[in-house]
Amino acid sequence: MMRQFNAPVVFNQAVSQGWKLLAFLWPQDLAPPIPGQFFTFNPQGLQAGNAGLLRRPLAFAFYGRGLAFALYQIRGKATQALAAFAEGSSIDVIGPLGNSFPRPSAGEQALLAGGGIGIGPLLYLHSTFRDFKASEGATLAASPKASRLFLGFRSASQIPSFILAAERWEAQNRSVEGTGWYSEPYRQPVLAGLSDLQHSLDQALIATDDGSRGFKGTVVEALLQHPSRNVAGEAGVGIGAEAGAGAGPGVRGEAGAGAETAAARKRLYACGPAPMLSALDDLALHRGIPAHLSAEQWMACGVGACQGCVLPARAGGYLRACADGPIFPQGAILWKS
Amino acid sequence: MEILNREPDVSVQIGPLVLPNPVGVASGTFGYGQEYQELLDIHRLGALYTKAVSLEPKAGNKPPRLVETPSGLINSIGLANPGLQVFLDEKIPYLQSLSCPVLVNVVGESESEYTTIVEAIEKRIGDYQEGEKSPVDGYELNLSCPNVDKGGMAFGTEPDLVERITRKVRRLTRRALVVKLSPNVTDIAQIALAAEAGKADAVSCINTVVGMAIDVKTCKPLIARGIGGLSGPAIRPIGVACVWKAARAVRIPVIGLGGITCADDALEYLLAGASAIQVGTAIFSNPRAPLEILDGIKAWMRERNIGTLGEIPALLRFPS
């Protein structure tokens, strides 16, 4: 079920250069969003005529303890308007919308790749794997040890720090008397959410285009070259791991007989700019790895009615990013049309 | 001043059809209803105008299909729809479950496609028992879509063609027949008169205004097809003027649309001579807009002691 509701904004703070994290209260009687889903918000405060006509979609970056989180980059007028939403004000939300990332099967290793502001849904997916192991009551390959998060950024200045944001938020609110929203019962859920987000981020292999942090190159290159570079200790967790090494042999190139079984044990999840998704779609095809790619497109309705947000389908015709997606399986979309 | 105790009568007569209230949802912005069922009470709508139905399925135009412009939205969807057969098999059962009137927007690439579609729908509706709610209460002929090479607007700019297509469809149905007009014409009154001559029960105006936006960084149009149809508040003054001109020219009801986002916008159209209105692009921003507009119209009527919608056009203080 989706719903339109006005939600109190409890957190709206900078987490890196030009990026902010939003948290709002989720209605108690509405099913929580799951990883891969998105919502649309109405950029109130913008008068029509100032690009304030259409709602804007945002992916969920985390959900926990009654709060929904979204990571966004201040890029245009609508995100500028969102950045100006004060904590304690109300945001007009429609959600949860769209499909979601399917769970990995037992025994599969989940490879998560996020690029730029597209890291949000991967952070959320990653956070659920910790619970996944517990709730399934079995040691699954999709537990955090076996899943692997690869996040790509332009440069180190873009990498969020949820812990610093939490510290700033605490300091800022301590100095302001009577800020109603910085109080129980919201303070602890916000801090816990930030802590969970940071926990996922801390486990990620970071790639930066300019090499200012972590692997120098794109997230796709990092995924291909891991673990031969940059990350020590864990054999066989990247796509490019040398065949035969460790518990999860990789599938580099024409790896021969072992490749098929190895490939069957990996599952790729990605969200990021179209060139990145295109490269990962090709890669997953060549390596025989199932992949789930989260697309971004301009939207008008967000609920499947207007046919505005379509992407060209490999099978012919078009698929709606909002209602057929935003998560598409490998091979579904012609990224380069 | 004495305030009326009773609710104002907001029903509207369109040929044989009585709309319970004047607020409909515009074709192309509401799918076939199902997409929005969780976001507003569709049963309370005055009318649901479906996404266009064409004879064959249409994939639509290459993306990007949308761009937001000042107070507006340019779209070039290209009438993407599943086609007549899927409409009959999969959409009609849902439409029958709705208690609001349903008007099917019909588009063709040739005159015969319009008649084939209406004939097929009439035949299918005939399967429903007497006394059962009909899944389709009327038709809106789309003679005004700017986003296709064949059909659509190409028909709607020629008065003779408009009259001929309307007349042909009229012979096939006794249900409400509305003709949707394009503002991209020299004189919309002439087109409205042609629809009236073809025995339409009403005209709806306006469809989108041809528009274009260019990205000065890439030097490319912002939608793939180059030009598209502009909707939203940017076109409201054009729509109000078109309704005013059409309503002065014809005796049949005029249904106004174009940029209506709130009750005041709707009242502009009603004062200009519209008998009913449609809400389109505003639904994207606020799916509850149609019902909020309905409540606002009723409140405005109560405040002014207006008993029926029909009294509103006479309130326009302007020489006619």
XYZ file of C-alpha atoms in Angstrom:
657
model
C 0.000 0.000 0.000
C 1.090 3.529 -0.734
C -0.197 6.613 1.012
C 0.062 10.402 0.852
C 0.848 11.819 4.277
C 2.366 14.816 5.990
C 5.347 13.708 8.017
C 7.248 15.667 10.639
C 10.872 16.185 9.606
C 13.038 15.219 12.575
C 16.472 15.497 10.982
C 17.738 17.406 7.936
C 21.478 17.941 8.152
C 24.538 18.133 5.935
C 26.568 14.908 5.853
C 29.182 15.905 3.259
C 29.855 18.634 0.730
C 26.504 19.284 -0.940
C 24.837 16.169 0.483
C 22.207 16.086 3.189
C 20.396 13.387 5.084
C 16.684 13.679 5.763
C 14.765 11.718 8.383
C 11.025 11.884 8.884
C 8.438 10.055 10.966
C 6.825 7.108 9.255
C 3.111 6.492 9.954
C 2.773 3.700 12.466
C -0.039 2.016 10.579
C 1.727 1.987 7.208
C 4.035 -0.828 6.105
C 7.634 0.401 6.352
C 9.613 0.911 3.138
C 11.957 -1.874 2.057
C 15.365 -1.483 0.356
C 15.098 -0.240 -3.220
C 11.787 1.551 -2.725
C 11.375 5.302 -2.976
C 8.987 8.104 -2.085
C 8.084 11.404 -3.673
C 7.966 14.702 -1.840
C 6.320 17.972 -2.671
C 8.890 20.762 -2.669
C 6.662 23.131 -0.748
C 8.110 26.555 -0.356
C 8.695 26.690 -4.078
C 6.045 28.657 -5.821
C 4.850 27.253 -9.115
C 7.009 29.014 -11.653
C 10.093 28.216 -9.688
C 10.252 24.532 -10.623
C 7.817 23.736 -7.847
C 5.179 21.994 -9.921
C 6.247 18.365 -9.780
C 7.029 16.139 -6.833
C 10.537 14.712 -6.728
C 11.478 11.070 -6.089
C 14.026 10.062 -3.434
C 15.199 6.573 -2.488
C 15.129 5.368 1.081
C 18.617 5.160 2.595
C 17.493 3.585 5.844
C 14.447 2.733 7.897
C 14.450 1.984 11.571
C 12.669 2.693 14.815
C 9.801 4.510 13.107
C 11.997 6.842 11.052
C 12.596 6.860 7.298
C 15.899 8.273 6.029
C 16.888 9.587 2.592
C 20.194 10.845 1.312
C 20.102 13.652 -1.242
C 22.401 15.931 -3.144
C 21.519 19.592 -3.492
C 21.426 19.825 -7.269
C 18.426 21.872 -8.349
C 15.666 24.059 -7.030
C 13.601 21.251 -5.535
C 16.504 19.807 -3.549
C 17.424 23.355 -2.500
C 13.893 23.691 -1.176
C 14.180 20.353 0.605
C 17.489 21.411 2.144
C 15.693 24.416 3.628
C 13.045 22.303 5.395
C 13.448 22.995 9.100
C 13.451 20.159 11.578
C 9.987 20.162 13.069
C 8.334 21.236 9.831
C 6.167 18.924 7.818
C 6.885 17.225 4.500
C 4.238 15.978 2.047
C 5.224 12.390 1.201
C 3.774 9.719 -1.077
C 5.176 6.273 -0.453
C 6.381 3.662 -0.287
C 6.631 3.458 -4.092
C 8.171 1.066 -6.590
C 9.539 -2.437 -6.344
C 12.476 -3.502 -4.190
C 15.735 -5.436 -4.289
C 15.029 -9.173 -4.126
C 16.756 -10.989 -1.290
C 19.806 -13.049 -2.103
C 19.258 -16.779 -1.947
C 20.871 -18.856 0.724
C 24.512 -19.434 -0.109
C 24.807 -16.433 -2.391
C 27.283 -13.665 -1.864
C 25.721 -10.231 -2.271
C 27.858 -7.628 -4.031
C 26.495 -4.128 -3.504
C 27.698 -1.268 -5.699
C 26.646 2.336 -5.201
C 27.817 5.368 -7.143
C 27.453 8.980 -6.008
C 24.142 9.862 -4.459
C 22.972 6.374 -5.539
C 24.670 4.882 -2.481
C 21.540 5.452 -0.363
C 19.540 2.337 -1.324
C 22.666 0.167 -1.052
C 23.361 1.386 2.466
C 19.788 0.457 3.347
C 20.037 -2.957 1.709
C 23.338 -3.608 3.460
C 21.846 -2.736 6.833
C 19.147 -5.361 6.421
C 21.661 -8.142 5.831
C 22.743 -7.971 9.434
C 19.185 -8.746 10.495
C 18.860 -11.236 7.689
C 21.277 -13.638 9.290
C 19.596 -13.350 12.650
C 16.045 -13.646 11.419
C 16.773 -16.608 9.131
C 18.390 -18.378 12.027
C 21.062 -19.837 9.793
C 24.516 -18.930 8.585
C 23.837 -17.610 5.134
C 26.296 -16.286 2.635
C 24.320 -13.078 2.623
C 25.295 -12.302 6.167
C 27.505 -9.220 6.500
C 30.743 -11.142 6.326
C 29.992 -12.472 2.904
C 28.151 -9.486 1.458
C 30.356 -6.712 0.221
C 29.621 -3.037 -0.240
C 31.473 -0.985 -2.879
C 30.817 2.741 -2.897
C 32.134 5.214 -5.444
C 32.468 8.983 -5.077
C 33.925 11.869 -7.084
C 36.290 12.668 -4.254
C 36.740 12.279 -0.514
C 34.810 15.506 0.157
C 31.642 13.789 -1.090
C 31.863 10.853 1.320
C 29.290 11.314 4.039
C 30.096 11.161 7.693
C 26.995 10.268 9.621
C 28.880 10.324 12.906
C 30.124 13.878 12.398
C 26.599 14.892 11.409
C 25.290 13.323 14.611
C 27.871 15.144 16.696
C 27.104 18.473 15.028
C 23.386 17.897 15.490
C 23.840 17.145 19.170
C 26.059 20.182 19.698
C 23.753 22.461 17.750
C 20.696 21.351 19.671
C 22.351 21.509 23.047
C 22.943 25.196 22.440
C 19.334 25.907 21.493
C 16.805 25.938 24.298
C 13.360 24.561 23.711
C 13.834 22.903 20.325
C 10.907 20.559 20.582
C 12.033 18.133 17.927
C 15.356 17.476 19.498
C 13.880 15.461 22.301
C 12.788 11.998 23.141
C 11.290 10.009 21.616
C 13.044 11.207 18.425
C 16.603 11.835 19.511
C 17.530 8.219 20.112
C 15.993 6.842 16.874
C 17.820 9.521 14.851
C 21.151 8.781 16.506
C 20.625 5.033 16.161
C 19.826 5.420 12.452
C 22.921 7.558 11.894
C 24.989 4.992 13.731
C 23.625 2.147 11.577
C 24.304 4.115 8.404
C 27.852 4.820 9.564
C 28.316 1.163 10.412
C 27.465 0.141 6.846
C 29.627 2.913 5.387
C 32.570 1.836 7.536
C 32.406 -1.646 6.047
C 32.410 -0.369 2.471
C 35.268 -0.438 0.043
C 35.545 3.184 -1.032
C 36.532 4.260 -4.530
C 37.107 7.867 -5.551
C 37.568 9.197 -9.080
C 40.464 11.386 -7.975
C 42.030 8.906 -5.575
C 41.603 11.225 -2.612
C 40.325 8.283 -0.561
C 40.506 4.537 -1.044
C 40.717 2.970 -4.477
C 41.500 5.431 -7.309
C 38.963 4.846 -10.035
C 35.309 4.048 -10.515
C 33.273 1.714 -8.391
C 33.066 -0.652 -11.372
C 36.857 -0.794 -11.573
C 37.040 -1.333 -7.825
C 34.605 -4.202 -8.080
C 36.622 -5.762 -10.910
C 39.973 -5.429 -9.220
C 39.001 -6.328 -5.729
C 40.617 -7.934 -3.782
C 43.843 -7.850 -5.748
C 44.242 -4.248 -4.672
C 43.321 -2.083 -1.821
C 41.458 -4.412 0.475
C 43.533 -6.871 2.428
C 42.654 -10.177 3.838
C 39.436 -11.286 2.223
C 39.862 -13.464 -0.786
C 37.205 -13.985 -3.389
C 34.758 -11.245 -2.582
C 34.991 -9.073 -5.684
C 33.955 -9.922 -9.173
C 37.563 -9.882 -10.274
C 38.993 -12.122 -7.592
C 41.509 -14.657 -8.847
C 39.930 -18.015 -9.515
C 40.605 -20.648 -6.968
C 41.403 -18.332 -4.107
C 39.617 -18.903 -0.851
C 36.034 -19.808 -0.225
C 34.454 -17.810 -3.025
C 36.447 -18.236 -6.198
C 36.083 -15.339 -8.574
C 35.043 -15.388 -12.145
C 37.564 -13.175 -13.905
C 37.471 -13.539 -17.664
C 37.108 -17.008 -19.092
C 37.840 -18.735 -15.859
C 36.971 -22.152 -17.162
C 35.105 -24.968 -15.488
C 34.918 -23.492 -12.027
C 33.434 -20.233 -13.241
C 29.850 -21.312 -13.571
C 29.413 -22.550 -10.037
C 31.321 -19.584 -8.690
C 29.166 -17.196 -10.667
C 26.011 -18.771 -9.358
C 27.052 -17.855 -5.863
C 27.205 -14.118 -6.412
C 24.403 -11.624 -6.804
C 24.956 -8.002 -7.747
C 22.939 -5.012 -6.540
C 23.611 -1.533 -7.884
C 22.393 2.035 -7.945
C 24.159 4.973 -9.535
C 24.527 6.966 -12.746
C 23.409 5.318 -16.000
C 26.967 4.707 -17.360
C 27.793 2.798 -14.175
C 24.617 0.709 -14.401
C 25.290 0.061 -18.062
C 28.817 -1.204 -17.299
C 27.583 -3.412 -14.462
C 24.757 -4.781 -16.601
C 27.324 -5.851 -19.238
C 29.678 -7.203 -16.623
C 26.967 -9.253 -14.930
C 25.948 -10.661 -18.315
C 29.480 -11.716 -19.222
C 30.127 -13.242 -15.824
C 26.729 -14.885 -15.567
C 25.907 -13.123 -12.315
C 22.307 -12.166 -11.538
C 22.069 -8.407 -11.074
C 19.482 -5.915 -9.866
C 19.977 -2.354 -11.042
C 18.172 0.664 -9.664
C 17.369 3.274 -12.302
C 16.827 6.987 -11.978
C 14.548 8.976 -14.287
C 12.499 12.147 -14.267
C 9.021 11.410 -12.949
C 5.684 13.178 -12.939
C 3.173 10.936 -11.145
C 5.484 8.357 -9.519
C 2.657 5.810 -9.331
C 2.571 4.336 -12.840
C -0.160 6.454 -14.390
C 1.518 9.021 -16.622
C 4.080 6.920 -18.549
C 6.542 9.793 -18.264
C 9.507 8.095 -16.569
C 10.055 5.256 -19.019
C 13.339 3.609 -19.973
C 13.864 1.684 -23.219
C 13.469 -2.056 -22.664
C 15.798 -4.557 -24.311
C 12.765 -6.664 -25.176
C 11.226 -3.714 -27.052
C 8.987 -0.937 -25.884
C 9.517 0.837 -22.603
C 9.416 0.167 -18.877
C 8.285 2.654 -16.234
C 11.006 3.508 -13.716
C 8.367 4.212 -11.058
C 6.036 1.234 -11.324
C 7.921 -1.457 -13.286
C 11.075 -0.475 -11.364
C 13.040 1.266 -10.061
C 14.874 -2.063 -9.699
C 15.396 -3.903 -12.992
C 17.048 -7.288 -13.490
C 20.168 -7.651 -15.615
C 19.349 -7.315 -19.304
C 16.011 -5.562 -18.930
C 17.069 -2.035 -19.866
C 18.897 -0.589 -22.856
C 21.051 1.853 -20.915
C 22.811 3.209 -23.973
C 19.975 3.976 -26.378
C -27.927 37.911 3.588
C -29.648 34.629 4.143
C -27.355 31.649 3.816
C -28.733 28.544 2.160
C -29.002 25.690 4.558
C -28.962 23.069 1.866
C -25.898 21.867 0.016
C -25.515 23.513 -3.396
C -26.505 21.303 -6.300
C -23.238 20.618 -8.107
C -24.496 18.078 -10.620
C -23.878 18.669 -14.314
C -25.786 17.356 -17.316
C -23.655 16.245 -20.282
C -26.090 14.958 -22.903
C -27.719 11.877 -21.399
C -25.233 11.722 -18.547
C -25.516 13.412 -15.163
C -22.157 14.017 -13.526
C -22.529 14.073 -9.724
C -20.160 17.029 -9.564
C -18.128 19.144 -11.993
C -14.623 17.921 -11.090
C -13.155 15.269 -13.363
C -9.629 13.938 -13.766
C -8.053 14.631 -17.142
C -7.091 11.974 -19.630
C -3.453 10.957 -19.553
C -2.870 12.006 -15.970
C -4.826 9.292 -14.192
C -4.140 6.080 -16.096
C -7.269 3.912 -15.977
C -7.863 4.772 -12.352
C -6.280 1.816 -10.610
C -2.903 3.505 -10.233
C -4.424 6.136 -7.949
C -6.937 4.077 -5.990
C -4.833 4.106 -2.826
C -4.322 7.879 -2.903
C -7.802 9.321 -3.281
C -11.438 8.271 -3.151
C -12.052 7.822 -6.877
C -15.760 7.183 -6.265
C -16.213 10.852 -5.284
C -14.940 12.196 -8.604
C -17.322 13.929 -10.964
C -15.851 11.962 -13.841
C -12.830 9.888 -14.765
C -11.496 10.496 -18.268
C -9.280 7.507 -19.050
C -5.853 7.450 -20.606
C -6.333 7.408 -24.394
C -7.251 4.078 -25.929
C -5.961 3.388 -29.443
C -6.781 0.471 -31.712
C -3.330 -1.092 -31.442
C -1.026 -0.937 -28.403
C 1.302 2.048 -28.476
C 4.748 1.995 -26.868
C 4.918 5.771 -26.912
C 7.770 8.125 -27.631
C 11.451 7.817 -26.855
C 12.467 9.209 -23.443
C 13.086 11.705 -21.989
C 9.379 12.425 -22.208
C 9.050 15.052 -19.494
C 10.534 18.367 -18.568
C 9.362 20.839 -15.989
C 9.247 24.442 -17.195
C 8.186 27.633 -15.382
C 4.759 26.803 -13.928
C 4.446 24.057 -16.470
C 5.262 20.579 -17.645
C 6.114 19.642 -21.211
C 5.292 16.032 -21.974
C 5.741 13.910 -25.021
C 4.329 10.580 -23.940
C 3.044 9.720 -27.401
C -0.241 8.149 -26.262
C 1.472 5.099 -24.761
C -1.368 2.683 -23.996
C -2.040 -1.055 -24.084
C -4.535 -0.847 -26.958
C -8.210 -1.663 -27.391
C -8.088 -5.404 -26.674
C -6.282 -5.067 -23.342
C -8.591 -2.194 -22.441
C -11.634 -4.404 -23.066
C -10.239 -7.418 -21.256
C -8.325 -5.908 -18.356
C -9.480 -2.332 -17.724
C -13.244 -2.570 -18.137
C -13.840 -4.857 -15.120
C -12.051 -2.378 -12.839
C -13.835 0.631 -14.360
C -17.139 -1.084 -13.700
C -16.329 -1.240 -10.004
C -16.159 2.568 -9.834
C -19.211 4.528 -8.849
C -18.055 7.708 -10.632
C -18.890 8.242 -14.313
C -16.202 6.974 -16.694
C -15.521 8.559 -20.082
C -13.129 6.707 -22.343
C -10.684 8.907 -24.190
C -10.457 7.552 -27.736
C -7.678 8.275 -30.213
C -7.161 7.078 -33.755
C -4.719 7.408 -36.612
C -7.602 7.383 -39.058
C -11.308 8.145 -38.951
C -12.157 4.469 -39.026
C -10.027 3.755 -35.964
C -12.215 6.069 -33.876
C -15.355 4.263 -34.974
C -13.832 0.798 -34.620
C -12.842 1.492 -31.019
C -16.199 2.959 -30.002
C -18.065 0.159 -31.761
C -16.003 -2.493 -29.926
C -16.527 -0.855 -26.542
C -20.272 -0.495 -27.176
C -20.438 -4.163 -28.092
C -18.606 -5.164 -24.916
C -20.756 -2.934 -22.701
C -23.793 -4.601 -24.197
C -22.713 -7.725 -22.306
C -23.495 -6.026 -19.013
C -26.962 -6.571 -17.598
C -29.579 -3.876 -17.430
C -29.516 -2.156 -14.068
C -25.856 -3.022 -13.597
C -23.539 -0.049 -13.401
C -22.068 0.502 -16.848
C -18.256 0.432 -16.930
C -18.315 3.210 -19.546
C -20.626 6.214 -19.429
C -19.334 8.102 -22.411
C -16.482 8.962 -24.708
C -14.051 11.796 -25.113
C -12.728 11.967 -28.666
C -9.095 12.991 -28.614
C -8.757 15.184 -31.690
C -6.042 17.252 -30.117
C -2.938 15.307 -29.020
C 0.175 17.180 -30.212
C 2.589 14.287 -29.629
C 1.935 11.964 -32.538
C 2.628 12.230 -36.258
C -0.695 10.793 -37.343
C -4.129 11.451 -35.893
C -4.696 13.433 -32.734
C -4.219 17.135 -33.351
C -4.005 16.625 -37.113
C -7.774 15.940 -37.068
C -8.680 18.541 -34.512
C -7.509 21.559 -36.447
C -9.844 20.984 -39.409
C -13.489 21.870 -38.702
C -14.803 19.610 -41.477
C -12.904 16.608 -40.177
C -13.995 17.289 -36.606
C -17.624 17.382 -37.657
C -17.327 14.239 -39.764
C -15.577 12.117 -37.105
C -17.978 13.329 -34.420
C -20.986 12.488 -36.591
C -19.663 9.000 -37.381
C -19.097 8.194 -33.724
C -22.434 9.728 -32.766
C -24.209 7.132 -34.882
C -22.593 4.374 -32.808
C -23.492 5.456 -29.303
C -26.211 7.096 -27.268
C -23.809 7.638 -24.401
C -22.266 11.016 -23.632
C -19.975 12.157 -26.424
C -17.375 14.815 -25.684
C -14.875 16.186 -28.201
C -11.534 17.332 -26.774
C -10.191 20.398 -28.532
C -6.718 21.716 -29.156
C -5.698 25.298 -28.364
C -3.215 25.107 -31.239
C -5.723 26.534 -33.718
C -6.560 29.952 -35.095
C -10.130 30.007 -33.790
C -11.236 27.406 -31.263
C -14.856 28.593 -31.574
C -14.954 27.275 -35.150
C -13.792 23.831 -33.992
C -16.298 23.821 -31.132
C -19.080 24.679 -33.581
C -17.968 21.810 -35.820
C -18.181 19.365 -32.896
C -21.637 20.702 -32.056
C -22.723 20.304 -35.657
C -21.516 16.681 -35.493
C -23.909 16.221 -32.528
C -21.373 16.077 -29.718
C -22.890 16.451 -26.249
C -20.024 18.671 -25.068
C -16.554 19.900 -25.921
C -13.606 19.838 -23.559
C -10.858 22.368 -23.896
C -7.992 22.619 -23.807
C -5.530 19.850 -24.616
C -1.852 20.793 -24.187
C -0.191 23.710 -25.925
C 2.699 22.885 -28.257
C 5.901 23.736 -26.410
C 9.658 23.272 -26.499
C 12.523 23.686 -24.061
C 16.229 23.503 -24.861
C 19.186 22.740 -22.608
C 21.731 25.468 -23.320
C 24.571 23.360 -21.918
C 24.087 20.449 -24.295
C 22.276 22.503 -26.970
C 19.702 19.695 -27.180
C 15.927 19.816 -26.644
C 15.037 18.606 -23.154
C 12.585 16.042 -24.455
C 13.626 13.513 -27.068
C 10.973 14.395 -29.617
C 11.916 18.073 -29.563
C 8.474 19.550 -29.151
C 5.810 18.347 -26.754
C 2.627 19.451 -25.036
C 2.754 22.083 -22.315
C 0.372 21.725 -19.368
C 0.123 23.139 -15.877
C -0.601 26.621 -14.499
C 1.437 28.182 -17.327
C -1.404 27.474 -19.767
C -4.354 28.358 -17.534
C -4.966 31.808 -19.053
C -4.949 30.216 -22.509
C -7.457 27.610 -21.363
C -9.743 30.146 -19.701
C -9.751 32.281 -22.871
C -10.474 29.233 -25.050
C -13.366 28.190 -22.812
C -14.738 31.717 -22.853
C -14.597 31.824 -26.660
C -16.037 28.320 -27.089
C -18.832 28.844 -24.554
C -19.965 31.982 -26.372
C -20.054 30.095 -29.666
C -21.905 26.872 -28.822
C -25.019 25.815 -26.900
C -23.612 22.487 -25.730
C -21.683 22.401 -22.433
C -18.005 23.276 -22.417
C -15.712 21.349 -20.066
C -12.708 23.430 -19.041
C -9.206 22.227 -18.307
C -5.659 23.488 -18.371
C -3.620 24.375 -15.300
C -6.305 23.959 -12.647
C -4.628 23.419 -9.267
C -7.144 24.797 -6.747
C -10.778 25.816 -6.381
C -10.104 29.412 -7.473
C -8.569 28.143 -10.715
C -11.626 25.972 -11.326
C -13.933 28.897 -10.590
C -12.156 30.997 -13.227
C -13.167 28.381 -15.776
C -16.721 28.168 -14.440
C -17.048 31.960 -14.598
C -15.691 31.896 -18.158
C -18.568 29.617 -19.084
C -17.446 26.071 -18.328
C -20.106 23.635 -17.107
C -17.536 21.269 -15.632
C -13.784 21.071 -15.292
C -10.943 18.557 -15.344
C -7.828 18.455 -13.196
C -4.682 17.059 -14.800
C -1.091 18.011 -14.065
C -1.982 19.169 -10.536
C -2.734 15.539 -9.637
C 0.963 14.744 -10.030
C 1.762 17.294 -7.375
C -1.184 16.532 -5.121
C -3.355 13.493 -5.857
C -5.990 14.861 -3.488
C -6.333 18.083 -5.515
C -9.551 17.096 -7.379
C -11.490 16.471 -4.161
C -10.044 19.561 -2.470
C -11.152 21.583 -5.509
C -14.655 20.117 -5.280
C -14.896 21.078 -1.607
C -13.627 24.573 -2.452
C -16.194 25.082 -5.203
C -18.990 24.040 -2.856
C -17.739 26.400 -0.140
C -17.584 29.284 -2.632
C -21.157 28.548 -3.744
C -22.417 28.374 -0.151
C -20.778 31.683 0.715
C -22.521 33.352 -2.205
C -25.858 31.631 -1.863
C -25.477 29.969 -5.229
C -27.791 26.997 -5.526
C -26.639 25.473 -8.814
C -23.528 25.481 -10.989
C -25.577 26.813 -13.876
C -25.858 30.183 -12.120
C -22.112 30.782 -12.135
C -21.383 31.913 -15.727
C -23.898 34.758 -15.384
C -21.848 36.100 -12.490
C -19.007 37.099 -14.820
C -19.097 40.873 -14.806
C -18.074 41.495 -18.348
C -20.117 42.512 -21.382
C -21.029 39.416 -23.343
